PDB file of C-alpha atoms in Angstrom:
ATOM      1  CA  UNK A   1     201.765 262.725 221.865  1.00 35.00           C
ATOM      2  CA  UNK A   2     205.488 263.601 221.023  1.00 40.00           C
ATOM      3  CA  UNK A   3     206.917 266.535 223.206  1.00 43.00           C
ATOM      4  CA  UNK A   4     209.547 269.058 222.509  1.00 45.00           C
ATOM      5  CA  UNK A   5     210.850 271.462 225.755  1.00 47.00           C
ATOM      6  CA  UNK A   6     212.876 274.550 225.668  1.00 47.00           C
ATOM      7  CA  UNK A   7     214.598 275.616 229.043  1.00 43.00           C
ATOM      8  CA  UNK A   8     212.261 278.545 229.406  1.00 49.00           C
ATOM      9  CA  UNK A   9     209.837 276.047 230.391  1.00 69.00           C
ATOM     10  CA  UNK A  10     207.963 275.753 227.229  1.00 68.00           C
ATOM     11  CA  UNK A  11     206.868 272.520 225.925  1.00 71.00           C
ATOM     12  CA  UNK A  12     205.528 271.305 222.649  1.00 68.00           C
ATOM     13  CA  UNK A  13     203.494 268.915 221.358  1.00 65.00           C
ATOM     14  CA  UNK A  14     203.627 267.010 218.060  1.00 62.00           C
ATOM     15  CA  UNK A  15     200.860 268.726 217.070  1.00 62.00           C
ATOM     16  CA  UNK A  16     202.749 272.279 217.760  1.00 60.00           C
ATOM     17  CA  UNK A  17     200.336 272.796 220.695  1.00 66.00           C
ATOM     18  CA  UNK A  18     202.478 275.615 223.261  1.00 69.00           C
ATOM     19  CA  UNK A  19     202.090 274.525 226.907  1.00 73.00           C
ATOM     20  CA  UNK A  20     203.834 276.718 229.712  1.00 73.00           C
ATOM     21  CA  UNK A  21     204.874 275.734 233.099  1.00 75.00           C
ATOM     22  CA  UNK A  22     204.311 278.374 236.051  1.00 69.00           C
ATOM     23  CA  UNK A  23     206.033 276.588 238.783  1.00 72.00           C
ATOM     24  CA  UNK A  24     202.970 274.899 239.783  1.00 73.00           C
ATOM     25  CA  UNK A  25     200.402 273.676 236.571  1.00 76.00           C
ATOM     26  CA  UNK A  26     201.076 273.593 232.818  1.00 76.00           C
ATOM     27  CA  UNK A  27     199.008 275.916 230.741  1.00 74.00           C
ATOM     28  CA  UNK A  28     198.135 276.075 227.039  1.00 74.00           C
ATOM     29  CA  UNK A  29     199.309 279.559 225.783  1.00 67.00           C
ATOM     30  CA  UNK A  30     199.023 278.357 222.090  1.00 66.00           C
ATOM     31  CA  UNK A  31     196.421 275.651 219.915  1.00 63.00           C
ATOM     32  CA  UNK A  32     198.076 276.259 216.737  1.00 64.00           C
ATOM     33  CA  UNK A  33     198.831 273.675 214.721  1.00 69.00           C
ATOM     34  CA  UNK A  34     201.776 272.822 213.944  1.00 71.00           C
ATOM     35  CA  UNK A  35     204.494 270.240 212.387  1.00 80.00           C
ATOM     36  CA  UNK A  36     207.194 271.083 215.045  1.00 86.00           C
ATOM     37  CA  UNK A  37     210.279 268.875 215.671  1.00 90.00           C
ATOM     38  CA  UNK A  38     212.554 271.216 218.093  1.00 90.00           C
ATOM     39  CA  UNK A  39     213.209 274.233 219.997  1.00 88.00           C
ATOM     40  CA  UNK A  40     215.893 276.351 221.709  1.00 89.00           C
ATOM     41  CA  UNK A  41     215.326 279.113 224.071  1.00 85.00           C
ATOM     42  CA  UNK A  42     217.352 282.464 225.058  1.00 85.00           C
ATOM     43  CA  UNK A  43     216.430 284.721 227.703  1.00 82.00           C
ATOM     44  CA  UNK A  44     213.641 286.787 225.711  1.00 81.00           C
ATOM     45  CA  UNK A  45     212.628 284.005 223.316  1.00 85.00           C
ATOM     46  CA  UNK A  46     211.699 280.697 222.267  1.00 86.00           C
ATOM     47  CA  UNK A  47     212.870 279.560 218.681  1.00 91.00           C
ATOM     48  CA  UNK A  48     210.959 276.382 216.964  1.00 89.00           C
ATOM     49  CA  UNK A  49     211.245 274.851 213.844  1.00 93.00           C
ATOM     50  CA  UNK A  50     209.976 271.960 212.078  1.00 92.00           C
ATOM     51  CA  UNK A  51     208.908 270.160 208.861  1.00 93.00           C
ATOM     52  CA  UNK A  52     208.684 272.269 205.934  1.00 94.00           C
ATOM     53  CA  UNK A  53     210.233 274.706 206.583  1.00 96.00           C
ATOM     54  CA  UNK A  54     207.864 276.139 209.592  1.00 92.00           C
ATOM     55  CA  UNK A  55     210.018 278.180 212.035  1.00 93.00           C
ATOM     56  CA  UNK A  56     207.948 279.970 215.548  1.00 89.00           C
ATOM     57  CA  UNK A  57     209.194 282.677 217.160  1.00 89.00           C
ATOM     58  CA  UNK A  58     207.749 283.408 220.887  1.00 83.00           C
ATOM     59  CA  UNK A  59     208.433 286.761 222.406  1.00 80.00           C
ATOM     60  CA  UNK A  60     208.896 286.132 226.478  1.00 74.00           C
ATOM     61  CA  UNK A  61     208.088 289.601 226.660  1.00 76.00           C
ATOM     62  CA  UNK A  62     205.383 290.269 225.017  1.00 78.00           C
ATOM     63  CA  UNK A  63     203.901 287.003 224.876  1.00 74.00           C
ATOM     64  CA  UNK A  64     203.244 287.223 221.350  1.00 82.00           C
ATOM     65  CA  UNK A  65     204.083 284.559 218.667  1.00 84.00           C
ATOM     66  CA  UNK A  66     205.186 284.975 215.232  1.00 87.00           C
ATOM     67  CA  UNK A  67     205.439 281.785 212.633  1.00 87.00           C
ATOM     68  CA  UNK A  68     206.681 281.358 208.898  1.00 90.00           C
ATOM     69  CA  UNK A  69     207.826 278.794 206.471  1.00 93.00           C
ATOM     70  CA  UNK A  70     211.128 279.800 205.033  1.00 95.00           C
ATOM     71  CA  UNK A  71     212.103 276.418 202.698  1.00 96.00           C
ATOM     72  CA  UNK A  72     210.383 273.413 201.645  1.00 96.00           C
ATOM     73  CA  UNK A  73     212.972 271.028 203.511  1.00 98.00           C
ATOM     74  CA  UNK A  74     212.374 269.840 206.845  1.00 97.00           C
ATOM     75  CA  UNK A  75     213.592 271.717 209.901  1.00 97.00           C
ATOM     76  CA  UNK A  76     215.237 269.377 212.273  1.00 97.00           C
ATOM     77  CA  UNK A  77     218.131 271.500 214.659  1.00 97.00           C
ATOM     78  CA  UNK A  78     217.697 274.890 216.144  1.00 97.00           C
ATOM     79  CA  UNK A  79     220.307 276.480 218.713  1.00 97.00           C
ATOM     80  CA  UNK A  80     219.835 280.262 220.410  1.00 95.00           C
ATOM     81  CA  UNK A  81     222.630 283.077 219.220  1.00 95.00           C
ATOM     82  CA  UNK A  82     222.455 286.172 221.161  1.00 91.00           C
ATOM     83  CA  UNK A  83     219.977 287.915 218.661  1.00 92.00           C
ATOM     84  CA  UNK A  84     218.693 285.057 217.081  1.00 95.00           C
ATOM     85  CA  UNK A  85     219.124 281.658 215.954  1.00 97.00           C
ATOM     86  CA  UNK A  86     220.623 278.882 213.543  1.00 98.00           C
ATOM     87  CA  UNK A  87     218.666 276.066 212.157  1.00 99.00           C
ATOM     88  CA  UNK A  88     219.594 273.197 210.557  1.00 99.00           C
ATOM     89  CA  UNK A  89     217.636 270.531 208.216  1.00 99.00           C
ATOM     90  CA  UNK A  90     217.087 268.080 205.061  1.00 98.00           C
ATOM     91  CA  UNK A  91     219.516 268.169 202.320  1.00 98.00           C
ATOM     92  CA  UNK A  92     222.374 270.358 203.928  1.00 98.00           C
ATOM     93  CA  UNK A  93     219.577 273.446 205.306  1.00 98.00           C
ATOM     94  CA  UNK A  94     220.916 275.930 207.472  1.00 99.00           C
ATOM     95  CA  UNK A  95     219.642 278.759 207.997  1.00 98.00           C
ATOM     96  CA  UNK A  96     220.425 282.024 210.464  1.00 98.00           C
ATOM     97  CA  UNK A  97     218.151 284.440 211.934  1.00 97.00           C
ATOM     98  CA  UNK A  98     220.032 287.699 213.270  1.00 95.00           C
ATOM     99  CA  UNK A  99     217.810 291.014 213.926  1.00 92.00           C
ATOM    100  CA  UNK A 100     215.321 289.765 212.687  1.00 90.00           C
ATOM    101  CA  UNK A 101     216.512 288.717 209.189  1.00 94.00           C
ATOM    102  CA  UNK A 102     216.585 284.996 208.144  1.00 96.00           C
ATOM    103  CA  UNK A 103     219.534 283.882 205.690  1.00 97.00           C
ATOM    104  CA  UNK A 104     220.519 281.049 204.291  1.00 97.00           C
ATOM    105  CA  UNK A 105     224.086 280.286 206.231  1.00 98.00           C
ATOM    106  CA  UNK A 106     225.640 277.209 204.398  1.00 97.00           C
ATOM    107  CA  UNK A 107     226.055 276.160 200.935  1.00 93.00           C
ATOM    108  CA  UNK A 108     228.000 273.066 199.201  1.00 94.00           C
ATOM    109  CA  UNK A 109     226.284 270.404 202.493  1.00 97.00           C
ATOM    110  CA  UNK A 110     224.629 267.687 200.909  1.00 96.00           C
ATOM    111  CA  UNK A 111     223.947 265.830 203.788  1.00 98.00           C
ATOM    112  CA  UNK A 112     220.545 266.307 206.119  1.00 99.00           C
ATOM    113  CA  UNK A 113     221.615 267.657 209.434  1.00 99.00           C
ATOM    114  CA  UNK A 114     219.665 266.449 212.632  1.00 99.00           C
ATOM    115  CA  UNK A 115     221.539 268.677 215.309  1.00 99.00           C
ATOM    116  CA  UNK A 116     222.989 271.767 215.921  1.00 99.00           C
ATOM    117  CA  UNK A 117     224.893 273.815 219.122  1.00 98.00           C
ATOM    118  CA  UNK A 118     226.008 277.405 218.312  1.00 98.00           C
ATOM    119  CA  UNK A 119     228.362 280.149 220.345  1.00 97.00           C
ATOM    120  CA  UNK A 120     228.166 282.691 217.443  1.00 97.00           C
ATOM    121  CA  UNK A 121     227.636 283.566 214.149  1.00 97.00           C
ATOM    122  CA  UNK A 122     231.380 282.195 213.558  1.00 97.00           C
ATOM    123  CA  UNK A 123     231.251 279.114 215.936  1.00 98.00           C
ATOM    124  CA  UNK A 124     228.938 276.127 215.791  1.00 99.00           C
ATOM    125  CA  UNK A 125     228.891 272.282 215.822  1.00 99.00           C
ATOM    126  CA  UNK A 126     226.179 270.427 213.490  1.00 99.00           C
ATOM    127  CA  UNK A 127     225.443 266.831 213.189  1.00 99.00           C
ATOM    128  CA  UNK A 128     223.661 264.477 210.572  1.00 99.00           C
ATOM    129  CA  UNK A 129     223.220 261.805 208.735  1.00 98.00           C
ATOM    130  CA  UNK A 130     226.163 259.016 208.519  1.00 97.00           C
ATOM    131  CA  UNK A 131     228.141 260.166 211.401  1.00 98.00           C
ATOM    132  CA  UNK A 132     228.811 263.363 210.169  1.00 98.00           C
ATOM    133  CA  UNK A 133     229.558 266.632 211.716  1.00 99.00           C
ATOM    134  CA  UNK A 134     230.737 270.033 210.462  1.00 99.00           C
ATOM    135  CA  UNK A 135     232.160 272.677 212.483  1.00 98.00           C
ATOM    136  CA  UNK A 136     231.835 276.196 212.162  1.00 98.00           C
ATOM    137  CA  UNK A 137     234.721 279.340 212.492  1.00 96.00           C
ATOM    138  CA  UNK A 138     236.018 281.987 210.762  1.00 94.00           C
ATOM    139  CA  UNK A 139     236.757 280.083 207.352  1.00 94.00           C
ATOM    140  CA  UNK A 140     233.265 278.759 207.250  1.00 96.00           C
ATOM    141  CA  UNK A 141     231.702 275.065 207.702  1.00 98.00           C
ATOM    142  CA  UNK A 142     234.003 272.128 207.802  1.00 97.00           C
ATOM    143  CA  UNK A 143     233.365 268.299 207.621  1.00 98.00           C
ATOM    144  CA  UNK A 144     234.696 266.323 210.419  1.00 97.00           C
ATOM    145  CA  UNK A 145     234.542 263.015 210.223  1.00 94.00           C
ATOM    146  CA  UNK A 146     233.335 260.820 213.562  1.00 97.00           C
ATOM    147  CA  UNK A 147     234.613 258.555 213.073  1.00 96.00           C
ATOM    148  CA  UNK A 148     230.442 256.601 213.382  1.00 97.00           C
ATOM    149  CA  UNK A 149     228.447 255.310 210.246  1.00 97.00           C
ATOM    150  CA  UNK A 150     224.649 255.643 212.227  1.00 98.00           C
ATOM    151  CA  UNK A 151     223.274 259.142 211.836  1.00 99.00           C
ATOM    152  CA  UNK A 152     223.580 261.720 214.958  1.00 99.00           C
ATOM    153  CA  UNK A 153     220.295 262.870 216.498  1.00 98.00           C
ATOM    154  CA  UNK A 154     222.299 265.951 218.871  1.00 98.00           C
ATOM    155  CA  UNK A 155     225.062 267.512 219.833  1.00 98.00           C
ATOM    156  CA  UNK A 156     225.682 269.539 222.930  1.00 96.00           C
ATOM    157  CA  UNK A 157     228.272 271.491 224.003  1.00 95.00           C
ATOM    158  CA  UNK A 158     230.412 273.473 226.731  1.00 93.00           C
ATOM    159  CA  UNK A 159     232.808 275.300 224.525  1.00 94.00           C
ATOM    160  CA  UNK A 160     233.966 274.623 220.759  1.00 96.00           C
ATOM    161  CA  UNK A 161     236.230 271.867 221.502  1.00 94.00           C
ATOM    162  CA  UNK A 162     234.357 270.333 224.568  1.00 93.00           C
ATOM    163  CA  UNK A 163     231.544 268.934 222.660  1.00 96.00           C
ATOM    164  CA  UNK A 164     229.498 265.249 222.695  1.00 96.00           C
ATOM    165  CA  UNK A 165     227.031 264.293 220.118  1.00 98.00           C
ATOM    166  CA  UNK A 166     224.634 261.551 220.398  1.00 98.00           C
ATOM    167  CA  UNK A 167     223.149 259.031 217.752  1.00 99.00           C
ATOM    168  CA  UNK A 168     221.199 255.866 216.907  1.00 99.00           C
ATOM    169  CA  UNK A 169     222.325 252.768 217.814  1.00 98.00           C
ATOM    170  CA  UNK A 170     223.542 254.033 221.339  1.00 98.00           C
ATOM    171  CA  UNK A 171     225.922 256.056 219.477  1.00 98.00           C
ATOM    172  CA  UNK A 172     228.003 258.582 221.960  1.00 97.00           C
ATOM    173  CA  UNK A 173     230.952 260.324 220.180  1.00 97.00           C
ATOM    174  CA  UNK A 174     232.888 263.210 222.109  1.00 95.00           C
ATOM    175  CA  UNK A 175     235.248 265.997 220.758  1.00 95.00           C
ATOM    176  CA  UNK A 176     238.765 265.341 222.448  1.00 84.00           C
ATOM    177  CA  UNK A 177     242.327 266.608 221.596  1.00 86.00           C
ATOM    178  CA  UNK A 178     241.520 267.653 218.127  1.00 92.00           C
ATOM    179  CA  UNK A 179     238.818 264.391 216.774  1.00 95.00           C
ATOM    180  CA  UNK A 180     236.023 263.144 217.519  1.00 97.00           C
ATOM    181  CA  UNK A 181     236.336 259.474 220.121  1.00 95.00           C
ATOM    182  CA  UNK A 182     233.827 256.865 220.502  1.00 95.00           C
ATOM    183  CA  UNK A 183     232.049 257.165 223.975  1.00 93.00           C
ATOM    184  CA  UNK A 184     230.881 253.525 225.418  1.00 93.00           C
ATOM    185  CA  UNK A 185     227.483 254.143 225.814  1.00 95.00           C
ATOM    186  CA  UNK A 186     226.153 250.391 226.987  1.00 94.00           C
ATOM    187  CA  UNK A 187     223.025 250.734 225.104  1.00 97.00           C
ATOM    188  CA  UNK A 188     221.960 249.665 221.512  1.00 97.00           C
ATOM    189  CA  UNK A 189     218.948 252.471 221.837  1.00 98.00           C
ATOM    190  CA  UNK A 190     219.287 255.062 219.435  1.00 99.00           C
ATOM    191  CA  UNK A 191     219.836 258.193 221.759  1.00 99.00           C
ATOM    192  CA  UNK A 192     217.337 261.412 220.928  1.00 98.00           C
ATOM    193  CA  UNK A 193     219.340 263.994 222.384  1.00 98.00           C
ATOM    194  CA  UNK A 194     222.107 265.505 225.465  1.00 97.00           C
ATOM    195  CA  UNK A 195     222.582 268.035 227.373  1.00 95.00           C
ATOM    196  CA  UNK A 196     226.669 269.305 228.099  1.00 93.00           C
ATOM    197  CA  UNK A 197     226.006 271.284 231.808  1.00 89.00           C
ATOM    198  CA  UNK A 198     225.628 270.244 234.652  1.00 88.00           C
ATOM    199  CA  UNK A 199     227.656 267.211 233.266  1.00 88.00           C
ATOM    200  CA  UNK A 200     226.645 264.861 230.264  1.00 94.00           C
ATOM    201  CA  UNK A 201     223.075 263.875 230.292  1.00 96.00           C
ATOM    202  CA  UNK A 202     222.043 261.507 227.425  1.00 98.00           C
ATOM    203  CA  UNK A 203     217.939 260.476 226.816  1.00 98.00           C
ATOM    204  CA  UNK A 204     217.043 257.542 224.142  1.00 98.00           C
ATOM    205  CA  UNK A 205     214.361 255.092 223.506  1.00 98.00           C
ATOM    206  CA  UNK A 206     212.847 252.740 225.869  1.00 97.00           C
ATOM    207  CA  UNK A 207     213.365 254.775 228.691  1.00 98.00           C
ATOM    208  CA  UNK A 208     216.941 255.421 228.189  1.00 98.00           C
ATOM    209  CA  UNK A 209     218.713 257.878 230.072  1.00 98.00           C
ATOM    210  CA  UNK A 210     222.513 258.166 230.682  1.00 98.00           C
ATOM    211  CA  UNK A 211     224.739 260.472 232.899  1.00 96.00           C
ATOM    212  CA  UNK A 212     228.285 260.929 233.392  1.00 91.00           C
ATOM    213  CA  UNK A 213     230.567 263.706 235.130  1.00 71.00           C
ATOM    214  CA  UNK A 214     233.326 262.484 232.910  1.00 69.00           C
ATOM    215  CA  UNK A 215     233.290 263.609 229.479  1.00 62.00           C
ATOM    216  CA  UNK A 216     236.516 262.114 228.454  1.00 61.00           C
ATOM    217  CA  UNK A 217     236.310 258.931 225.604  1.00 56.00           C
ATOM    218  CA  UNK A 218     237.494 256.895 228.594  1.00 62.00           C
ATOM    219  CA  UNK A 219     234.235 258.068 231.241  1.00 73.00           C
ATOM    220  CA  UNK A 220     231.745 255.675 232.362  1.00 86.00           C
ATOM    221  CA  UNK A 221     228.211 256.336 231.373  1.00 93.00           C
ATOM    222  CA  UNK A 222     225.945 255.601 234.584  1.00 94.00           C
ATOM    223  CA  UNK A 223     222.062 254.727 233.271  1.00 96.00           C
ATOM    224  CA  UNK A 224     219.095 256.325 235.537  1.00 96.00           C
ATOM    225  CA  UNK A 225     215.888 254.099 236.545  1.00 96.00           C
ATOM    226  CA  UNK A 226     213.209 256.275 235.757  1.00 96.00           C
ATOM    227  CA  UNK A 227     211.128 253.118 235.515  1.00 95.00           C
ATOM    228  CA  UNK A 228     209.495 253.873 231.922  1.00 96.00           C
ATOM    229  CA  UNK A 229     209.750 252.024 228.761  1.00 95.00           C
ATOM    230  CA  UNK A 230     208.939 254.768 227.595  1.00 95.00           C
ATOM    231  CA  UNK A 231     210.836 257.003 224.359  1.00 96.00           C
ATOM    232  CA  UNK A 232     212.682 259.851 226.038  1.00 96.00           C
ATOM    233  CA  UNK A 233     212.876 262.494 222.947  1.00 94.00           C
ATOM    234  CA  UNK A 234     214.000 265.970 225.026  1.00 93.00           C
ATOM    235  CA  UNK A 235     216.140 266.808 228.166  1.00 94.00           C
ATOM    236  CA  UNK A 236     217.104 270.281 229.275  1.00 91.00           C
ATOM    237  CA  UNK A 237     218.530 271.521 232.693  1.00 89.00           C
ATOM    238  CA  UNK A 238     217.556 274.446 234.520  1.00 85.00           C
ATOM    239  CA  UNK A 239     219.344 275.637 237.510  1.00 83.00           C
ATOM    240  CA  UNK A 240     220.217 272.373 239.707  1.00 87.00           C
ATOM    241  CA  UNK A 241     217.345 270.505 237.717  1.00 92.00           C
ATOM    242  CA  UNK A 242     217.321 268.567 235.139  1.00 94.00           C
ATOM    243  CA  UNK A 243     213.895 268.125 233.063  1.00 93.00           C
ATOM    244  CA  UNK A 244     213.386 265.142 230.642  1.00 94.00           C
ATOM    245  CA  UNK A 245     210.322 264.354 228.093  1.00 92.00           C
ATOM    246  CA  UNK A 246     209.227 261.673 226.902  1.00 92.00           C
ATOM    247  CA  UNK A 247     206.504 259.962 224.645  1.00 89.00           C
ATOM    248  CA  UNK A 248     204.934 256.532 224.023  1.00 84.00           C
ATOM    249  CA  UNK A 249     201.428 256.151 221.174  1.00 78.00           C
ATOM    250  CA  UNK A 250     199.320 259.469 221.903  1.00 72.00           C
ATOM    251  CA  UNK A 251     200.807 259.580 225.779  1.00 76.00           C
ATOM    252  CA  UNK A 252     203.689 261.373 227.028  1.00 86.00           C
ATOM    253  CA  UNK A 253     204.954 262.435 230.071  1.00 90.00           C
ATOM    254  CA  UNK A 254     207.497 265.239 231.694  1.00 91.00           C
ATOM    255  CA  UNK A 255     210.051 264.003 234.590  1.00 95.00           C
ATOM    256  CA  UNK A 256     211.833 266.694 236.711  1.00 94.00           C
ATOM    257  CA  UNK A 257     214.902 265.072 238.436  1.00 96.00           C
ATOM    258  CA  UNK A 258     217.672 266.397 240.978  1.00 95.00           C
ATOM    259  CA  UNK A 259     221.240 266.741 239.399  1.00 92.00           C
ATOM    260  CA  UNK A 260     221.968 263.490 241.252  1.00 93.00           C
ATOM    261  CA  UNK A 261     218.977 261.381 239.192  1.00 94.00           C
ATOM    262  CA  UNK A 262     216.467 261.241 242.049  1.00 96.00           C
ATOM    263  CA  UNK A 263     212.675 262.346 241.242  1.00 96.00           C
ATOM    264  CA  UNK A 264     211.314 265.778 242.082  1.00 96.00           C
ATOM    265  CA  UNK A 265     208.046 265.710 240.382  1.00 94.00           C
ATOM    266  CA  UNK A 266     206.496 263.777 237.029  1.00 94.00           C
ATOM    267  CA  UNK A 267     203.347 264.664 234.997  1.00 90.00           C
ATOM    268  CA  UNK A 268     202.078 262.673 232.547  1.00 86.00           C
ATOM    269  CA  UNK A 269     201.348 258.923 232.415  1.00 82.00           C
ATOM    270  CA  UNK A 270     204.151 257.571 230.255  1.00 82.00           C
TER     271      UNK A 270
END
């Protein structure tokens, strides 16, 4: 079973199965199911998407959930906005929900986008297929080049020009002085996704994951042991944690880890 994890503590399966962490045992909230491929949390809700358009929307209040389809292409990025979200997909898809209303928020992208990190509804970074990345401001969405010919799986981000984005192939490209620099990553993995606070954290396949307090295209990634072969697919920190998911045939497994890479507490038999 392939898990996706939003920082509220949410996780899903690939089946779009909702489980819920208390603090002490996981929980199915939700059965539904679902073709979901990621999610992004704010305070008062969880935002998922996936193929075909299917977006969820879970109320932390009222512990209600909504779903839709809103396009036949595949749903593959989602970051929170303060009242809503942007998503990103197949074929140049983006969308933006705000109050409530979903929009279509890009046109003239050709290329499908895997990743997405936003700050507003005039600044974002998304990532896709052949290196590419476009950035959002005022004058709308504009290609960057990376510089990288393998697609990018995620980006992650501090601010709008302290960003890293991560890709098959052990791919690790960060945003520096104006372009995008190659990252040494050490690994020929393709890499499933990072996390920007509390410093660079990096998962991939066969148990890959990759840390570094320096986010300059000179740092050092360090890798972590968590003694798994394992595909890690999600990571997310919470306070001084740092929470990582991973998946292997119909098995998966959930690692919470200290900011310095020692073990707090796994589930799961991967």
């Amino acid at each position: 079973m392939s898990w996706r994890v939003a920082a509220a503590l949410a996780v899903l399966s690939n089946g779009g199965g909702l489980l819920r962490y208390d603090g002490g045992t996981w929980q199915q909230v939700d059965g539904t199911l679902r073709s979901l491929t990621n999610v992004a949390c704010s305070p008062g809700a969880a935002y998922a998407v996936g193929l075909l358009g299917a977006i969820l929307i879970g109320d932390e209040q009222t512990r209600q959930i909504r779903s839709t389809d809103i396009t036949t292409q595949d749903l593959f990025g989602v970051s929170s906005l303060p009242d809503g979200a942007l998503m990103v997909g197949t074929n140049g898809t983006v969308f933006v929900l705000d109050n409530g209303d979903i929009q279509i928020f890009a046109k003239g992208i050709d290329e499908s986008l895997y990743g997405v990190v936003a700050f507003s509804l005039e600044s974002a970074w998304a990532v896709g297929d052949s290196g590419i990345t476009y950035r959002l401001d005022a004058r709308g969405w504009n290609p960057v080049g990376s510089g990288q010919a393998n697609p990018l799986r995620a980006v992650a981000a501090t601010s709008p020009s302290d960003v890293v984005a991560v890709g098959d192939a052990g791919t690790v490209v960060v945003w520096s002085d104006g372009s995008w620099r190659a990252m040494p990553s050490g690994v020929d993995v393709d890499l499933r996704d990072v996390i920007a606070e509390p410093g660079v954290w990096i998962v991939g396949d066969k148990g890959t994951l990759l840390t570094t307090n320096d986010t300059t295209p000179q740092g050092t990634l360090r890798r972590v042991d968590l003694r798994t072969e394992c595909d890690l697919v999600s990571i997310f920190a919470r306070k001084d944690e740092v929470w990582i998911i991973g998946r292997a045939g119909l098995g998966g497994a959930v690692w919470q880890l200290r900011t310095d890479g020692s073990l707090i507490r796994k589930w799961g038999g991967c």
